[in-house]
Structure formats: structure tokens, C-alpha cells
Short mmCIF file of C-alpha atoms and ligand atoms in Angstrom, two decimals:
data_model
loop_
_atom_site.label_atom_id
_atom_site.label_comp_id
_atom_site.label_asym_id
_atom_site.label_seq_id
_atom_site.Cartn_x
_atom_site.Cartn_y
_atom_site.Cartn_z
CA MET A 332 0.00 0.00 0.00
CA SER A 333 1.30 3.45 -0.76
CA SER A 334 1.54 6.17 1.88
CA ILE A 335 -0.73 9.22 1.75
CA ILE A 336 1.32 12.27 0.76
CA ILE A 337 0.50 15.33 2.86
CA ASN A 338 0.50 18.27 0.46
CA GLY A 339 1.77 21.35 2.30
CA LYS A 340 1.45 23.55 -0.76
CA GLU A 341 -2.27 22.86 -1.07
CA ILE A 342 -3.03 23.07 2.65
CA GLY A 343 -0.93 26.24 2.91
CA GLN A 344 -2.85 27.79 0.01
CA GLU A 345 -6.18 27.02 1.65
CA ILE A 346 -5.06 28.71 4.88
CA ARG A 347 -3.63 31.69 2.95
CA THR A 348 -7.02 32.27 1.32
CA GLY A 349 -8.56 32.67 4.78
CA VAL A 350 -5.72 34.96 5.89
CA ALA A 351 -6.19 37.12 2.75
CA THR A 352 -9.85 37.65 3.66
CA ARG A 353 -8.81 38.88 7.11
CA VAL A 354 -6.31 41.27 5.49
CA GLN A 355 -9.15 42.78 3.43
CA GLU A 356 -11.30 43.13 6.58
CA LEU A 357 -8.45 44.90 8.39
CA LYS A 358 -7.86 47.21 5.43
CA ALA A 359 -11.54 48.14 5.42
CA LYS A 360 -11.03 49.23 9.05
CA GLY A 361 -8.03 51.36 8.06
CA ILE A 362 -5.16 49.08 9.06
CA THR A 363 -2.82 47.31 6.62
CA PRO A 364 -0.88 44.46 8.28
CA GLY A 365 2.84 45.20 7.94
CA LEU A 366 5.84 42.87 8.25
CA ALA A 367 9.47 43.99 8.51
CA VAL A 368 12.06 41.42 7.51
CA ILE A 369 15.70 41.97 8.43
CA LEU A 370 18.29 40.17 6.33
CA VAL A 371 21.93 40.36 7.42
CA GLY A 372 24.58 39.36 4.88
CA ASP A 373 24.43 37.33 1.67
CA ASN A 374 23.48 33.77 2.67
CA PRO A 375 21.86 32.55 -0.60
CA ALA A 376 19.25 30.32 1.11
CA SER A 377 18.25 33.17 3.46
CA LYS A 378 17.91 35.52 0.47
CA THR A 379 15.52 33.06 -1.19
CA TYR A 380 13.40 32.59 1.95
CA VAL A 381 13.19 36.33 2.53
CA ALA A 382 12.18 36.96 -1.10
CA ASN A 383 9.48 34.29 -0.74
CA LYS A 384 8.20 35.91 2.44
CA GLN A 385 7.94 39.28 0.71
CA LYS A 386 6.20 37.82 -2.34
CA SER A 387 3.74 35.96 -0.10
CA CYS A 388 2.92 39.17 1.79
CA GLU A 389 2.26 41.01 -1.47
CA GLN A 390 0.05 38.21 -2.80
CA ILE A 391 -2.37 38.56 0.10
CA GLY A 392 -2.32 42.38 0.19
CA MET A 393 -0.04 42.88 3.19
CA PHE A 394 2.68 45.51 3.44
CA SER A 395 6.22 44.21 3.77
CA GLU A 396 9.54 45.96 4.11
CA LEU A 397 12.90 44.32 3.59
CA ILE A 398 15.81 45.74 5.55
CA LYS A 399 19.07 44.48 4.07
CA LEU A 400 22.12 44.92 6.26
CA PRO A 401 25.77 44.15 5.49
CA GLU A 402 27.44 40.98 6.81
CA ASP A 403 29.82 43.05 8.98
CA ILE A 404 27.15 45.22 10.64
CA SER A 405 27.77 45.65 14.37
CA GLU A 406 25.46 44.02 16.88
CA GLN A 407 24.65 47.48 18.28
CA ALA A 408 23.57 48.81 14.89
CA LEU A 409 21.32 45.78 14.34
CA LEU A 410 19.73 46.19 17.78
CA GLU A 411 19.14 49.89 17.03
CA GLN A 412 17.37 48.97 13.79
CA ILE A 413 15.08 46.59 15.70
CA ARG A 414 14.27 49.23 18.32
CA GLU A 415 13.25 51.62 15.54
CA LEU A 416 10.93 48.98 14.09
CA ASN A 417 9.48 48.28 17.56
CA ASN A 418 8.29 51.90 17.56
CA ARG A 419 6.83 52.00 14.04
CA LYS A 420 3.03 52.12 13.84
CA ASP A 421 2.87 50.64 10.32
CA ILE A 422 4.87 47.55 11.30
CA HIS A 423 2.98 44.82 13.17
CA GLY A 424 5.48 41.99 12.80
CA ILE A 425 9.29 41.94 12.92
CA LEU A 426 11.42 39.05 11.77
CA VAL A 427 15.19 38.65 11.73
CA GLN A 428 16.17 35.97 9.24
CA LEU A 429 18.35 33.28 10.83
CA PRO A 430 21.14 32.28 10.89
CA LEU A 431 23.00 35.49 11.73
CA PRO A 432 26.74 36.05 11.23
CA LYS A 433 28.89 34.54 13.99
CA HIS A 434 29.87 37.87 15.60
CA ILE A 435 26.24 38.64 16.45
CA ASP A 436 24.54 37.17 19.51
CA GLU A 437 21.27 35.71 18.19
CA ASP A 438 19.68 35.56 21.66
CA LYS A 439 20.28 39.27 22.23
CA VAL A 440 18.79 40.11 18.85
CA ILE A 441 15.66 38.03 19.38
CA GLN A 442 15.15 39.44 22.88
CA THR A 443 15.19 42.97 21.48
CA ILE A 444 12.13 42.36 19.29
CA SER A 445 9.03 43.60 21.10
CA PRO A 446 6.95 40.53 22.15
CA GLU A 447 3.87 42.20 20.54
CA LYS A 448 5.69 42.08 17.18
CA ASP A 449 7.53 38.75 17.58
CA VAL A 450 5.72 36.95 14.75
CA ASP A 451 8.44 34.25 14.61
CA GLY A 452 7.52 33.31 18.20
CA PHE A 453 11.21 32.98 19.14
CA SER A 454 11.54 35.45 22.04
CA PRO A 455 11.76 34.12 25.62
CA ILE A 456 8.40 35.77 26.39
CA SER A 457 6.69 34.08 23.44
CA VAL A 458 8.31 30.73 24.27
CA GLY A 459 7.34 31.01 27.94
CA LYS A 460 3.73 31.82 27.05
CA MET A 461 3.64 28.93 24.60
CA MET A 462 4.90 26.56 27.33
CA LEU A 463 2.12 27.78 29.62
CA GLY A 464 -0.49 27.43 26.88
CA GLN A 465 -1.15 31.20 26.94
CA ASP A 466 -2.16 33.32 23.95
CA THR A 467 0.99 34.15 21.95
CA TYR A 468 2.61 33.82 18.52
CA LEU A 469 3.54 30.20 17.90
CA PRO A 470 6.80 29.47 16.06
CA CYS A 471 5.89 29.13 12.40
CA THR A 472 7.34 25.71 11.51
CA PRO A 473 5.87 23.70 14.44
CA TYR A 474 2.64 25.69 14.14
CA GLY A 475 2.55 24.72 10.45
CA VAL A 476 3.08 21.05 11.32
CA MET A 477 0.09 21.16 13.71
CA LYS A 478 -2.03 22.62 10.88
CA LEU A 479 -0.85 19.90 8.48
CA LEU A 480 -1.92 17.21 10.97
CA GLU A 481 -5.26 18.92 11.61
CA HIS A 482 -6.05 19.41 7.92
CA SER A 483 -5.09 15.80 7.16
CA GLY A 484 -7.54 14.52 9.81
CA ILE A 485 -4.75 12.99 11.92
CA GLU A 486 -5.77 12.64 15.56
CA VAL A 487 -2.97 13.62 17.97
CA ALA A 488 -4.58 12.89 21.36
CA GLY A 489 -3.36 9.64 22.87
CA LYS A 490 -0.70 9.12 20.18
CA HIS A 491 2.98 8.63 20.85
CA ALA A 492 4.88 11.43 19.10
CA VAL A 493 8.65 11.03 18.85
CA ILE A 494 10.70 14.10 17.95
CA VAL A 495 14.17 13.66 16.48
CA GLY A 496 16.01 16.93 17.13
CA ARG A 497 15.86 19.52 19.88
CA SER A 498 16.47 22.91 18.23
CA HIS A 499 14.91 26.02 19.74
CA ILE A 500 12.99 26.79 16.55
CA VAL A 501 11.61 23.35 15.68
CA GLY A 502 12.24 20.32 17.95
CA LYS A 503 11.56 21.79 21.38
CA PRO A 504 8.42 23.81 20.54
CA MET A 505 7.10 20.96 18.36
CA GLY A 506 7.00 18.65 21.38
CA GLN A 507 5.18 21.27 23.44
CA LEU A 508 2.48 21.84 20.83
CA LEU A 509 1.90 18.09 20.48
CA LEU A 510 1.79 17.72 24.27
CA GLN A 511 -0.86 20.45 24.45
CA LYS A 512 -2.98 18.33 22.11
CA ASP A 513 -2.61 15.37 24.48
CA ALA A 514 0.07 13.39 22.65
CA THR A 515 2.63 11.44 24.67
CA VAL A 516 5.91 13.02 23.63
CA THR A 517 9.44 11.62 23.50
CA TYR A 518 12.40 13.82 22.58
CA THR A 519 15.43 12.18 20.96
CA HIS A 520 18.66 13.78 19.70
CA SER A 521 22.25 13.19 18.63
CA LYS A 522 23.21 11.73 22.03
CA THR A 523 20.29 9.27 22.16
CA PRO A 524 21.65 5.71 22.10
CA ASP A 525 19.87 3.16 19.89
CA LEU A 526 17.70 5.77 18.16
CA PRO A 527 15.56 3.21 16.23
CA SER A 528 14.36 1.67 19.51
CA PHE A 529 12.66 5.01 20.20
CA THR A 530 11.59 6.06 16.71
CA LYS A 531 10.03 2.64 16.06
CA GLN A 532 7.54 3.38 18.84
CA ALA A 533 6.31 6.55 17.13
CA ASP A 534 2.73 6.86 15.91
CA ILE A 535 3.83 10.33 14.75
CA LEU A 536 7.50 10.83 13.94
CA ILE A 537 8.87 14.36 13.57
CA ALA A 538 12.25 14.40 11.81
CA ALA A 539 14.13 17.63 12.52
CA VAL A 540 17.75 16.54 12.59
CA GLY A 541 19.22 18.42 9.62
CA ARG A 542 20.85 15.33 8.05
CA ALA A 543 19.97 14.32 4.50
CA ASN A 544 17.92 11.08 4.20
CA PHE A 545 18.84 10.10 7.78
CA ILE A 546 15.55 8.40 8.74
CA THR A 547 15.03 5.11 6.90
CA SER A 548 12.64 2.15 7.06
CA GLU A 549 14.75 0.83 9.96
CA HIS A 550 13.56 3.74 12.10
CA ILE A 551 9.80 3.53 11.65
CA LYS A 552 6.90 1.24 12.36
CA GLU A 553 4.18 0.26 9.91
CA GLY A 554 1.42 2.87 9.72
CA ALA A 555 3.36 5.73 11.34
CA VAL A 556 2.75 9.36 10.31
CA ILE A 557 6.07 10.83 9.17
CA ILE A 558 6.60 14.58 9.24
CA ASP A 559 9.85 15.67 7.61
CA VAL A 560 11.05 19.10 8.71
CA GLY A 561 14.51 18.77 7.16
CA ILE A 562 15.73 20.88 4.25
CA ASN A 563 19.05 19.49 3.02
CA ARG A 564 21.00 18.92 -0.16
CA ASP A 565 22.00 15.37 -1.13
CA GLU A 566 25.27 14.32 -2.88
CA GLU A 567 23.80 15.46 -6.21
CA ASN A 568 22.83 18.81 -4.69
CA HIS A 569 19.12 17.96 -4.87
CA LEU A 570 16.84 19.33 -2.19
CA CYS A 571 15.90 16.55 0.23
CA GLY A 572 14.56 16.07 3.73
CA ASP A 573 15.77 14.21 6.82
CA VAL A 574 13.72 11.20 5.77
CA ASN A 575 14.62 8.78 2.98
CA PHE A 576 11.26 9.18 1.26
CA ASP A 577 11.51 6.21 -1.12
CA ASP A 578 12.57 3.89 1.67
CA VAL A 579 9.67 4.68 4.04
CA GLN A 580 7.06 5.12 1.28
CA GLY A 581 4.59 2.25 1.61
CA ILE A 582 5.41 1.63 5.28
CA ALA A 583 4.24 4.99 6.66
CA SER A 584 0.51 5.76 6.61
CA HIS A 585 1.19 9.45 5.81
CA ILE A 586 4.32 11.33 4.84
CA THR A 587 5.27 14.93 4.04
CA PRO A 588 7.45 15.42 0.94
CA VAL A 589 10.44 17.76 0.65
CA PRO A 590 9.92 20.13 -1.07
CA GLY A 591 6.19 20.80 -0.78
CA GLY A 592 5.48 19.53 2.73
CA VAL A 593 6.37 21.47 5.86
CA GLY A 594 8.34 24.25 4.07
CA PRO A 595 5.38 26.12 2.52
CA MET A 596 3.59 26.01 5.89
CA THR A 597 6.37 27.99 7.60
CA ILE A 598 5.65 31.06 5.48
CA THR A 599 1.88 30.49 5.67
CA MET A 600 1.97 30.61 9.48
CA LEU A 601 4.15 33.72 9.38
CA LEU A 602 1.38 35.44 7.41
CA GLU A 603 -1.19 34.15 9.92
CA ASN A 604 0.86 35.48 12.86
CA THR A 605 1.36 38.88 11.24
CA VAL A 606 -2.36 39.27 10.57
CA GLN A 607 -3.02 38.24 14.18
CA ALA A 608 -0.58 40.96 15.29
CA ALA A 609 -2.47 43.59 13.27
CA GLU A 610 -5.82 42.35 14.64
CA LYS A 611 -4.48 42.66 18.19
CA GLU A 612 -3.27 46.21 17.44
CA LEU A 613 -6.77 47.10 16.24
CA GLU A 614 -8.22 45.68 19.48
CA ARG A 615 -5.75 47.77 21.53
CA GLN A 616 -6.78 50.89 19.60
CA ALA A 617 -10.44 50.19 20.38
CA GLU A 618 -9.77 49.85 24.17
N1 LIG B 1184 13.64 34.09 11.37
C1 LIG B 1184 13.55 32.84 10.87
N2 LIG B 1184 14.63 32.26 10.32
C2 LIG B 1184 14.51 30.98 9.83
C3 LIG B 1184 13.26 30.30 9.88
C4 LIG B 1184 12.16 30.95 10.48
O1 LIG B 1184 11.04 30.39 10.60
N3 LIG B 1184 12.33 32.22 10.95
N4 LIG B 1184 13.13 29.05 9.27
C5 LIG B 1184 14.16 28.58 8.37
C6 LIG B 1184 14.06 29.06 6.96
N5 LIG B 1184 12.69 29.36 6.45
C7 LIG B 1184 12.12 30.51 6.80
O2 LIG B 1184 12.70 31.44 7.22
C8 LIG B 1184 12.08 28.55 5.44
C9 LIG B 1184 12.68 27.41 4.98
C10 LIG B 1184 12.08 26.68 3.93
C11 LIG B 1184 10.89 27.09 3.37
C12 LIG B 1184 10.29 26.39 2.21
O3 LIG B 1184 9.25 26.78 1.73
N6 LIG B 1184 10.90 25.35 1.66
C13 LIG B 1184 10.46 24.73 0.43
C14 LIG B 1184 11.66 24.47 -0.47
C15 LIG B 1184 12.33 25.76 -0.84
C16 LIG B 1184 13.58 25.55 -1.70
O4 LIG B 1184 13.39 25.23 -2.88
O5 LIG B 1184 14.69 25.75 -1.18
C17 LIG B 1184 9.78 23.41 0.70
O6 LIG B 1184 10.15 22.74 1.68
O7 LIG B 1184 8.89 23.07 -0.07
C18 LIG B 1184 10.30 28.22 3.85
C19 LIG B 1184 10.89 28.93 4.88
C20 LIG B 1184 15.52 29.01 8.89
N7 LIG B 1184 15.56 30.39 9.25
MG1 MG B 1185 25.94 33.76 16.55
#
């Protein structure tokens, strides 16, 4: 039997249509949702992602501003730029594209973004609120994974979700969001001995390791839902995920492809968060 392919492009498009309607409603009330994207340096992948974010904003009628800064910008100058954006009325969401050059302290940068405008959901305040289940901006990639599961009719409650990877932006928050939906969650990582003994227990396996084609049929059980968060290049420089798609195809019940799975959802949820930020600003104005 072949696995069901979860189509992130299609699901993302459906969600974007709903977000576009909310943009029109906000505009009718005199507020255009605005996103500022800061890009430091010339990382080619970052340039592509940032361009896609801008294009996506335009497509749904949002305002977006790209702030391009040189690779050798000082940390102070970057923090100053963020503070300026924190004070701008036309900007509802601020995002600093990661990774940053080595001489800049990423934590300091993220902490400088006002929590009201932290549409990436990376600041300690946003993360703390997420952990407590309070209203906040959820980090876009894990948030997108939750939407993929929901739209694919995959029940999370009572399932054993195994996360491979513990990054701040994917692995850790992913486990929390699944836990909030009553999954039993296991975190695994590079120091986990006998990884397959854990991953084989997964009803839902989240692969977020950053290693091309790392997860194979040896790691999964029959009927598991496989979510591939990886974006890597293989030996032939082709885009591929953390999961060896051909190897697990037919064993998994559902699987996300790379490209076209989780990736498009990351930008979709960024749009969702930015519109939410503008809606909250409107509410504050009405108070
Ligand atoms: N400030 C942030 N930095 C980074 C984030 C983030 O969420 N916020 N995530 C990643 C990069 N990223 C967005 O920024 C991102 C990565 C991939 C995709 C995507 O759509 N991928 C496509 C394939 C694209 C390709 O051809 O290369 C797919 O999987 O279908 C969107 C966003 C790190 N930095
Ligand atoms: Mg650094």
C-alpha cells in the first residue's frame, strides 16, 4: 500500500485564502498588516526565503519591508534597527532571518524584538507563554506542522509522538504543541543511544535533525505518520529532507514530501501570525 502524501502547498494555500480575507477586513477598518524582515549578509538560502516571504505578503495584500544589512554590521547597529521597528506604527510583525553572522549574539537580537511584534515566536516571552499554553505567537514551523496534521484529519490525542532533534525553533516547541494536544511526547537527539528503539515506537514521527535522508525504514513502524522538517541537499545537490522518502514510502501511513510539505507552511503561518498581530493592534486601539 502506498503512503498518503501530505500536500503542504495545497493546505498552505487554503489557509492563505482565509488569511487574505482577514487582510481585506483589516484594510476596510483602516489598518494594513505590515511585516518587517531583516536580512543580514548574503546567505543565498536566506535571500531566497526572505524573497518568498515578501512575495507571499504582497500576494495577500499585506505591506512588507525588507531591511538588508551588510554581513559586517555591528550588533549594536542591528539592535538599534530593531528598536526603531518596535516603535513604528505601520509595522505589526518583525522578523530577523536566521542564521546570523557569527559575531552577532542571536539571543540578544531576538530578545530585542518587542513581544507584541515577535511573529516568529522565538523570544523568551513568546516561548514562555507557549509553554504555559497562553495566547501568543507560535513558532511558524511547528505551528505549520500542527495545521498539516489537523487538515489531514490525523488525531494527535493519545498518540505517541517522537521528535528527532531539539532545536529552539523546531524540535523543542514541536514537542510542546503536540503535548498540548494530548500526545505522549518523547524527545530524541544526537546523544540518544539506539535511536531506532525510540523512533520505532512513534505513531507520529517528527524528523528535525538536519541530516539528509537520515531516517530510513529501519527507524519507523508500519502505519506511522512521518513529518519531515529537514531541508538538506544530497550528494547530487538535490533538495531533500531528513527522511529517505523512497525507503519509508509504503510503510508509513502518511508522509510529508520535501519540497512541498512542511516548508510552505512555515511562510503560511508567518502570514497568519502577522495578521493576528495587526488584529491585536486594532483591538488595543479600540480599548
Ligand atoms: N527568522 C527565521 N529564520 C529561519 C526560519 C524561520 O522560521 N524564521 N526558518 C528557516 C528558513 N525558512 C524561513 O525562514 C524557510 C525554509 C524553507 C521554506 C520552504 O518553503 N521550503 C520549500 C523548499 C524551498 C527551496 O526550494 O529551497 C519546501 O520545503 O517546499 C520556507 C521557509 C531558517 N531560518
Ligand atoms: Mg551567533
